[in-house]
């Protein structure tokens, strides 16, 4: 089912061929998985990031995976870090709120308990990405050998099994500030500098990288006309990872 973030939740029909295409794209092009990787997750298995990304992906790639329940994570978020540290996890993901919760619960002395040097891919997605909680997470855990370049912004939707785009690996979070008023009134995206003299009414957006190879993408207006770069519109996708339809529709 879709999350219902833009309209009511709907059942998504995903064939085995569709999901296997998306898993191959994620493993080969998005995460560049090797047999030395180990996955760690607390994400619910009724969510596409948890089900496809951390149940079907390790199953299809023949990787080991460690699981915490979402309830356990909510009550003891530091246990997530402990499992990654002890089992030398290399890939783990969370929406931004998970990183923020974890950073909030950490104590100054906690970094002595963890060695997060093995964590090479820390995916961020499933909701709008705000850079500040991620910077705080990386700052607090730098003594525990967490590298901020492990952050990988990604974008997806249940209608495409899971993933549509990944930022580059080993780069970290890249963000731009745009003029909020212009974007709201005209749909035009004008990038503003970090100059203190620049207008303060801005929005920050994180770069979610390039689309995966099996997709073709256009940004279109409400009439289906292709839009130029830096213009807001509807995301239109086609490819082997796109659903066959909604349940009973």
Short mmCIF file of C-alpha atoms in Angstrom, two decimals:
data_model
loop_
_atom_site.label_atom_id
_atom_site.label_comp_id
_atom_site.label_asym_id
_atom_site.label_seq_id
_atom_site.Cartn_x
_atom_site.Cartn_y
_atom_site.Cartn_z
CA UNK A 1 0.00 0.00 0.00
CA UNK A 2 1.06 3.57 -0.66
CA UNK A 3 1.71 5.74 2.38
CA UNK A 4 -1.23 8.03 1.60
CA UNK A 5 0.95 11.11 2.06
CA UNK A 6 -0.55 12.84 -0.99
CA UNK A 7 -3.95 11.08 -1.11
CA UNK A 8 -5.64 8.13 0.59
CA UNK A 9 -3.59 4.86 0.74
CA UNK A 10 -4.05 2.54 -2.22
CA UNK A 11 -3.00 -1.02 -2.92
CA UNK A 12 -0.17 -1.26 -5.44
CA UNK A 13 0.03 -4.28 -7.75
CA UNK A 14 3.68 -5.34 -8.05
CA UNK A 15 4.64 -8.42 -10.05
CA UNK A 16 7.67 -10.57 -9.31
CA UNK A 17 9.34 -9.28 -12.50
CA UNK A 18 8.73 -5.68 -11.39
CA UNK A 19 10.22 -6.08 -7.94
CA UNK A 20 13.20 -8.09 -9.19
CA UNK A 21 14.02 -5.33 -11.69
CA UNK A 22 13.98 -2.75 -8.91
CA UNK A 23 16.04 -4.96 -6.60
CA UNK A 24 18.67 -5.40 -9.31
CA UNK A 25 18.83 -1.62 -9.87
CA UNK A 26 19.17 -0.98 -6.13
CA UNK A 27 21.82 -3.65 -5.57
CA UNK A 28 23.97 -2.96 -8.64
CA UNK A 29 23.58 0.76 -9.27
CA UNK A 30 22.22 2.30 -6.06
CA UNK A 31 24.11 0.54 -3.26
CA UNK A 32 26.81 -1.30 -5.26
CA UNK A 33 26.41 -4.32 -3.02
CA UNK A 34 29.19 -6.85 -2.45
CA UNK A 35 29.15 -10.16 -0.62
CA UNK A 36 30.97 -8.47 2.26
CA UNK A 37 27.92 -6.31 3.01
CA UNK A 38 25.62 -6.87 5.97
CA UNK A 39 22.29 -5.08 6.41
CA UNK A 40 20.70 -3.78 9.62
CA UNK A 41 17.13 -2.51 9.91
CA UNK A 42 14.46 -1.46 12.39
CA UNK A 43 12.01 -0.41 9.64
CA UNK A 44 8.51 -1.95 9.69
CA UNK A 45 7.96 -4.69 7.14
CA UNK A 46 4.61 -3.18 6.10
CA UNK A 47 6.52 -0.19 4.66
CA UNK A 48 8.19 -0.41 1.24
CA UNK A 49 11.60 0.65 2.55
CA UNK A 50 11.47 -2.09 5.18
CA UNK A 51 9.86 -4.84 3.09
CA UNK A 52 11.60 -4.32 -0.26
CA UNK A 53 14.82 -2.68 0.93
CA UNK A 54 15.61 -4.81 3.96
CA UNK A 55 13.72 -8.07 3.53
CA UNK A 56 13.58 -8.77 -0.21
CA UNK A 57 16.90 -7.10 -1.09
CA UNK A 58 19.09 -9.16 1.28
CA UNK A 59 17.07 -12.25 0.33
CA UNK A 60 17.65 -11.65 -3.37
CA UNK A 61 21.30 -10.66 -2.88
CA UNK A 62 22.04 -13.46 -0.39
CA UNK A 63 23.20 -11.08 2.34
CA UNK A 64 22.91 -11.43 6.09
CA UNK A 65 20.55 -8.99 7.80
CA UNK A 66 19.88 -8.06 11.42
CA UNK A 67 16.48 -6.78 12.55
CA UNK A 68 15.09 -4.73 15.40
CA UNK A 69 11.38 -4.15 15.77
CA UNK A 70 10.18 -0.56 15.22
CA UNK A 71 8.87 -0.53 18.79
CA UNK A 72 12.29 -1.56 20.15
CA UNK A 73 13.95 1.20 18.11
CA UNK A 74 11.47 3.81 19.33
CA UNK A 75 12.12 2.87 22.95
CA UNK A 76 15.87 2.18 22.65
CA UNK A 77 17.22 3.86 19.48
CA UNK A 78 20.83 3.42 20.63
CA UNK A 79 20.37 -0.34 20.25
CA UNK A 80 20.37 0.26 16.48
CA UNK A 81 23.90 1.62 16.72
CA UNK A 82 24.95 -1.22 19.00
CA UNK A 83 23.83 -3.87 16.49
CA UNK A 84 25.64 -2.10 13.62
CA UNK A 85 28.77 -1.78 15.75
CA UNK A 86 28.84 -5.35 17.08
CA UNK A 87 27.83 -7.12 13.86
CA UNK A 88 29.82 -4.81 11.55
CA UNK A 89 26.77 -3.71 9.59
CA UNK A 90 27.51 -1.87 6.36
CA UNK A 91 24.07 -0.78 5.08
CA UNK A 92 21.23 0.67 7.14
CA UNK A 93 18.50 3.18 6.33
CA UNK A 94 16.07 5.48 8.07
CA UNK A 95 13.73 8.35 7.43
CA UNK A 96 15.24 11.60 8.79
CA UNK A 97 13.23 11.37 12.03
CA UNK A 98 15.06 8.15 12.95
CA UNK A 99 18.47 9.81 12.79
CA UNK A 100 17.09 12.79 14.74
CA UNK A 101 15.63 10.55 17.47
CA UNK A 102 18.87 8.63 17.77
CA UNK A 103 20.98 11.79 18.05
CA UNK A 104 18.59 13.21 20.66
CA UNK A 105 18.89 10.12 22.89
CA UNK A 106 22.69 9.88 22.73
CA UNK A 107 24.83 10.87 25.68
CA UNK A 108 28.24 12.52 25.40
CA UNK A 109 29.92 9.35 26.66
CA UNK A 110 28.07 7.01 24.29
CA UNK A 111 30.55 7.28 21.45
CA UNK A 112 33.01 5.15 23.41
CA UNK A 113 30.58 2.23 23.14
CA UNK A 114 30.33 2.09 19.36
CA UNK A 115 32.56 1.57 16.36
CA UNK A 116 30.57 2.64 13.30
CA UNK A 117 33.47 2.58 10.86
CA UNK A 118 31.89 -0.34 8.96
CA UNK A 119 28.71 1.67 8.14
CA UNK A 120 29.34 2.63 4.50
CA UNK A 121 25.76 3.41 3.34
CA UNK A 122 23.30 5.28 5.58
CA UNK A 123 20.33 5.84 3.28
CA UNK A 124 17.90 8.69 3.99
CA UNK A 125 14.45 8.79 2.44
CA UNK A 126 10.71 8.11 2.86
CA UNK A 127 9.96 11.71 3.84
CA UNK A 128 11.27 15.17 3.06
CA UNK A 129 14.95 15.31 3.96
CA UNK A 130 16.11 18.11 6.24
CA UNK A 131 19.92 18.29 6.44
CA UNK A 132 20.21 19.64 9.98
CA UNK A 133 19.24 16.47 11.93
CA UNK A 134 21.70 14.52 9.76
CA UNK A 135 24.50 16.99 10.51
CA UNK A 136 23.72 16.67 14.22
CA UNK A 137 23.77 12.86 14.00
CA UNK A 138 27.13 12.90 12.19
CA UNK A 139 28.60 15.44 14.63
CA UNK A 140 27.61 13.47 17.73
CA UNK A 141 28.85 10.16 16.30
CA UNK A 142 32.04 11.34 14.67
CA UNK A 143 34.07 10.10 17.70
CA UNK A 144 32.41 6.69 17.13
CA UNK A 145 33.92 6.69 13.60
CA UNK A 146 30.70 7.46 11.77
CA UNK A 147 31.58 9.19 8.50
CA UNK A 148 29.09 11.80 7.24
CA UNK A 149 29.92 10.76 3.66
CA UNK A 150 27.99 7.53 4.38
CA UNK A 151 24.70 9.45 4.08
CA UNK A 152 22.96 8.66 0.77
CA UNK A 153 19.79 10.58 -0.07
CA UNK A 154 17.30 8.54 -2.06
CA UNK A 155 13.84 8.93 -3.52
CA UNK A 156 11.18 6.38 -4.24
CA UNK A 157 7.54 5.40 -4.09
CA UNK A 158 5.54 2.23 -3.56
CA UNK A 159 4.27 2.48 -7.14
CA UNK A 160 7.80 1.59 -8.31
CA UNK A 161 8.36 -1.21 -5.76
CA UNK A 162 10.78 1.02 -3.82
CA UNK A 163 13.60 3.10 -5.30
CA UNK A 164 13.71 5.63 -8.12
CA UNK A 165 16.92 7.54 -7.49
CA UNK A 166 20.08 7.44 -5.37
CA UNK A 167 22.64 10.12 -4.66
CA UNK A 168 26.26 9.16 -5.26
CA UNK A 169 27.98 6.97 -2.69
CA UNK A 170 30.80 8.30 -0.49
CA UNK A 171 29.78 11.94 -1.00
CA UNK A 172 27.28 12.70 1.75
CA UNK A 173 24.38 15.13 1.70
CA UNK A 174 24.29 17.93 -0.89
CA UNK A 175 21.65 20.62 -0.41
CA UNK A 176 20.59 23.89 -2.02
CA UNK A 177 18.53 26.83 -0.80
CA UNK A 178 15.81 28.13 -3.10
CA UNK A 179 13.59 31.20 -3.13
CA UNK A 180 10.45 30.17 -1.25
CA UNK A 181 8.18 32.95 -2.52
CA UNK A 182 9.02 32.47 -6.21
CA UNK A 183 8.59 28.73 -5.97
CA UNK A 184 5.20 29.06 -4.24
CA UNK A 185 3.81 31.62 -6.66
CA UNK A 186 5.32 30.65 -10.03
CA UNK A 187 6.74 27.15 -9.56
CA UNK A 188 10.12 28.48 -10.68
CA UNK A 189 13.15 27.28 -8.70
CA UNK A 190 15.75 29.99 -8.13
CA UNK A 191 18.79 28.94 -6.11
CA UNK A 192 19.90 31.40 -3.43
CA UNK A 193 23.40 31.60 -2.01
CA UNK A 194 24.42 31.20 1.61
CA UNK A 195 25.37 34.88 1.65
CA UNK A 196 24.05 36.47 4.88
CA UNK A 197 22.83 39.40 2.75
CA UNK A 198 20.69 37.12 0.58
CA UNK A 199 16.91 36.91 1.20
CA UNK A 200 16.13 34.78 4.24
CA UNK A 201 12.80 33.43 2.98
CA UNK A 202 14.22 30.22 1.54
CA UNK A 203 13.58 26.48 1.47
CA UNK A 204 16.33 23.86 1.63
CA UNK A 205 16.22 20.85 -0.67
CA UNK A 206 18.52 17.83 -0.66
CA UNK A 207 19.81 16.36 -3.93
CA UNK A 208 18.42 12.82 -4.29
CA UNK A 209 20.74 11.91 -7.15
CA UNK A 210 20.15 10.32 -10.54
CA UNK A 211 17.31 8.01 -11.52
CA UNK A 212 18.06 4.29 -11.71
CA UNK A 213 18.76 2.87 -15.19
CA UNK A 214 15.42 1.11 -15.70
CA UNK A 215 13.45 4.37 -15.53
CA UNK A 216 12.65 7.19 -17.92
CA UNK A 217 11.56 10.41 -16.20
CA UNK A 218 9.91 13.68 -17.19
CA UNK A 219 8.61 16.61 -15.18
CA UNK A 220 5.32 17.81 -16.68
CA UNK A 221 2.64 20.40 -16.03
CA UNK A 222 -1.00 19.59 -15.30
CA UNK A 223 -1.70 19.33 -19.04
CA UNK A 224 1.05 16.78 -19.64
CA UNK A 225 3.49 19.21 -21.26
CA UNK A 226 7.20 18.72 -20.51
CA UNK A 227 8.70 21.44 -18.32
CA UNK A 228 12.23 22.87 -18.45
CA UNK A 229 14.80 22.41 -15.69
CA UNK A 230 14.20 24.25 -12.40
CA UNK A 231 10.44 24.30 -12.83
CA UNK A 232 8.07 22.50 -10.44
CA UNK A 233 5.67 19.96 -11.89
CA UNK A 234 4.43 16.39 -11.77
CA UNK A 235 6.91 13.51 -11.69
CA UNK A 236 6.15 11.14 -14.58
CA UNK A 237 7.94 7.80 -14.76
CA UNK A 238 7.92 4.76 -16.99
CA UNK A 239 9.97 1.58 -16.94
CA UNK A 240 10.14 -2.05 -15.91
CA UNK A 241 9.96 -1.17 -12.19
CA UNK A 242 6.63 0.66 -12.44
CA UNK A 243 3.51 -1.04 -11.07
CA UNK A 244 0.91 -2.68 -13.29
CA UNK A 245 -1.88 -0.73 -11.54
CA UNK A 246 -3.69 -0.05 -8.28
CA UNK A 247 -5.68 -2.80 -6.61
CA UNK A 248 -9.15 -3.00 -8.23
CA UNK A 249 -8.24 0.08 -10.35
#
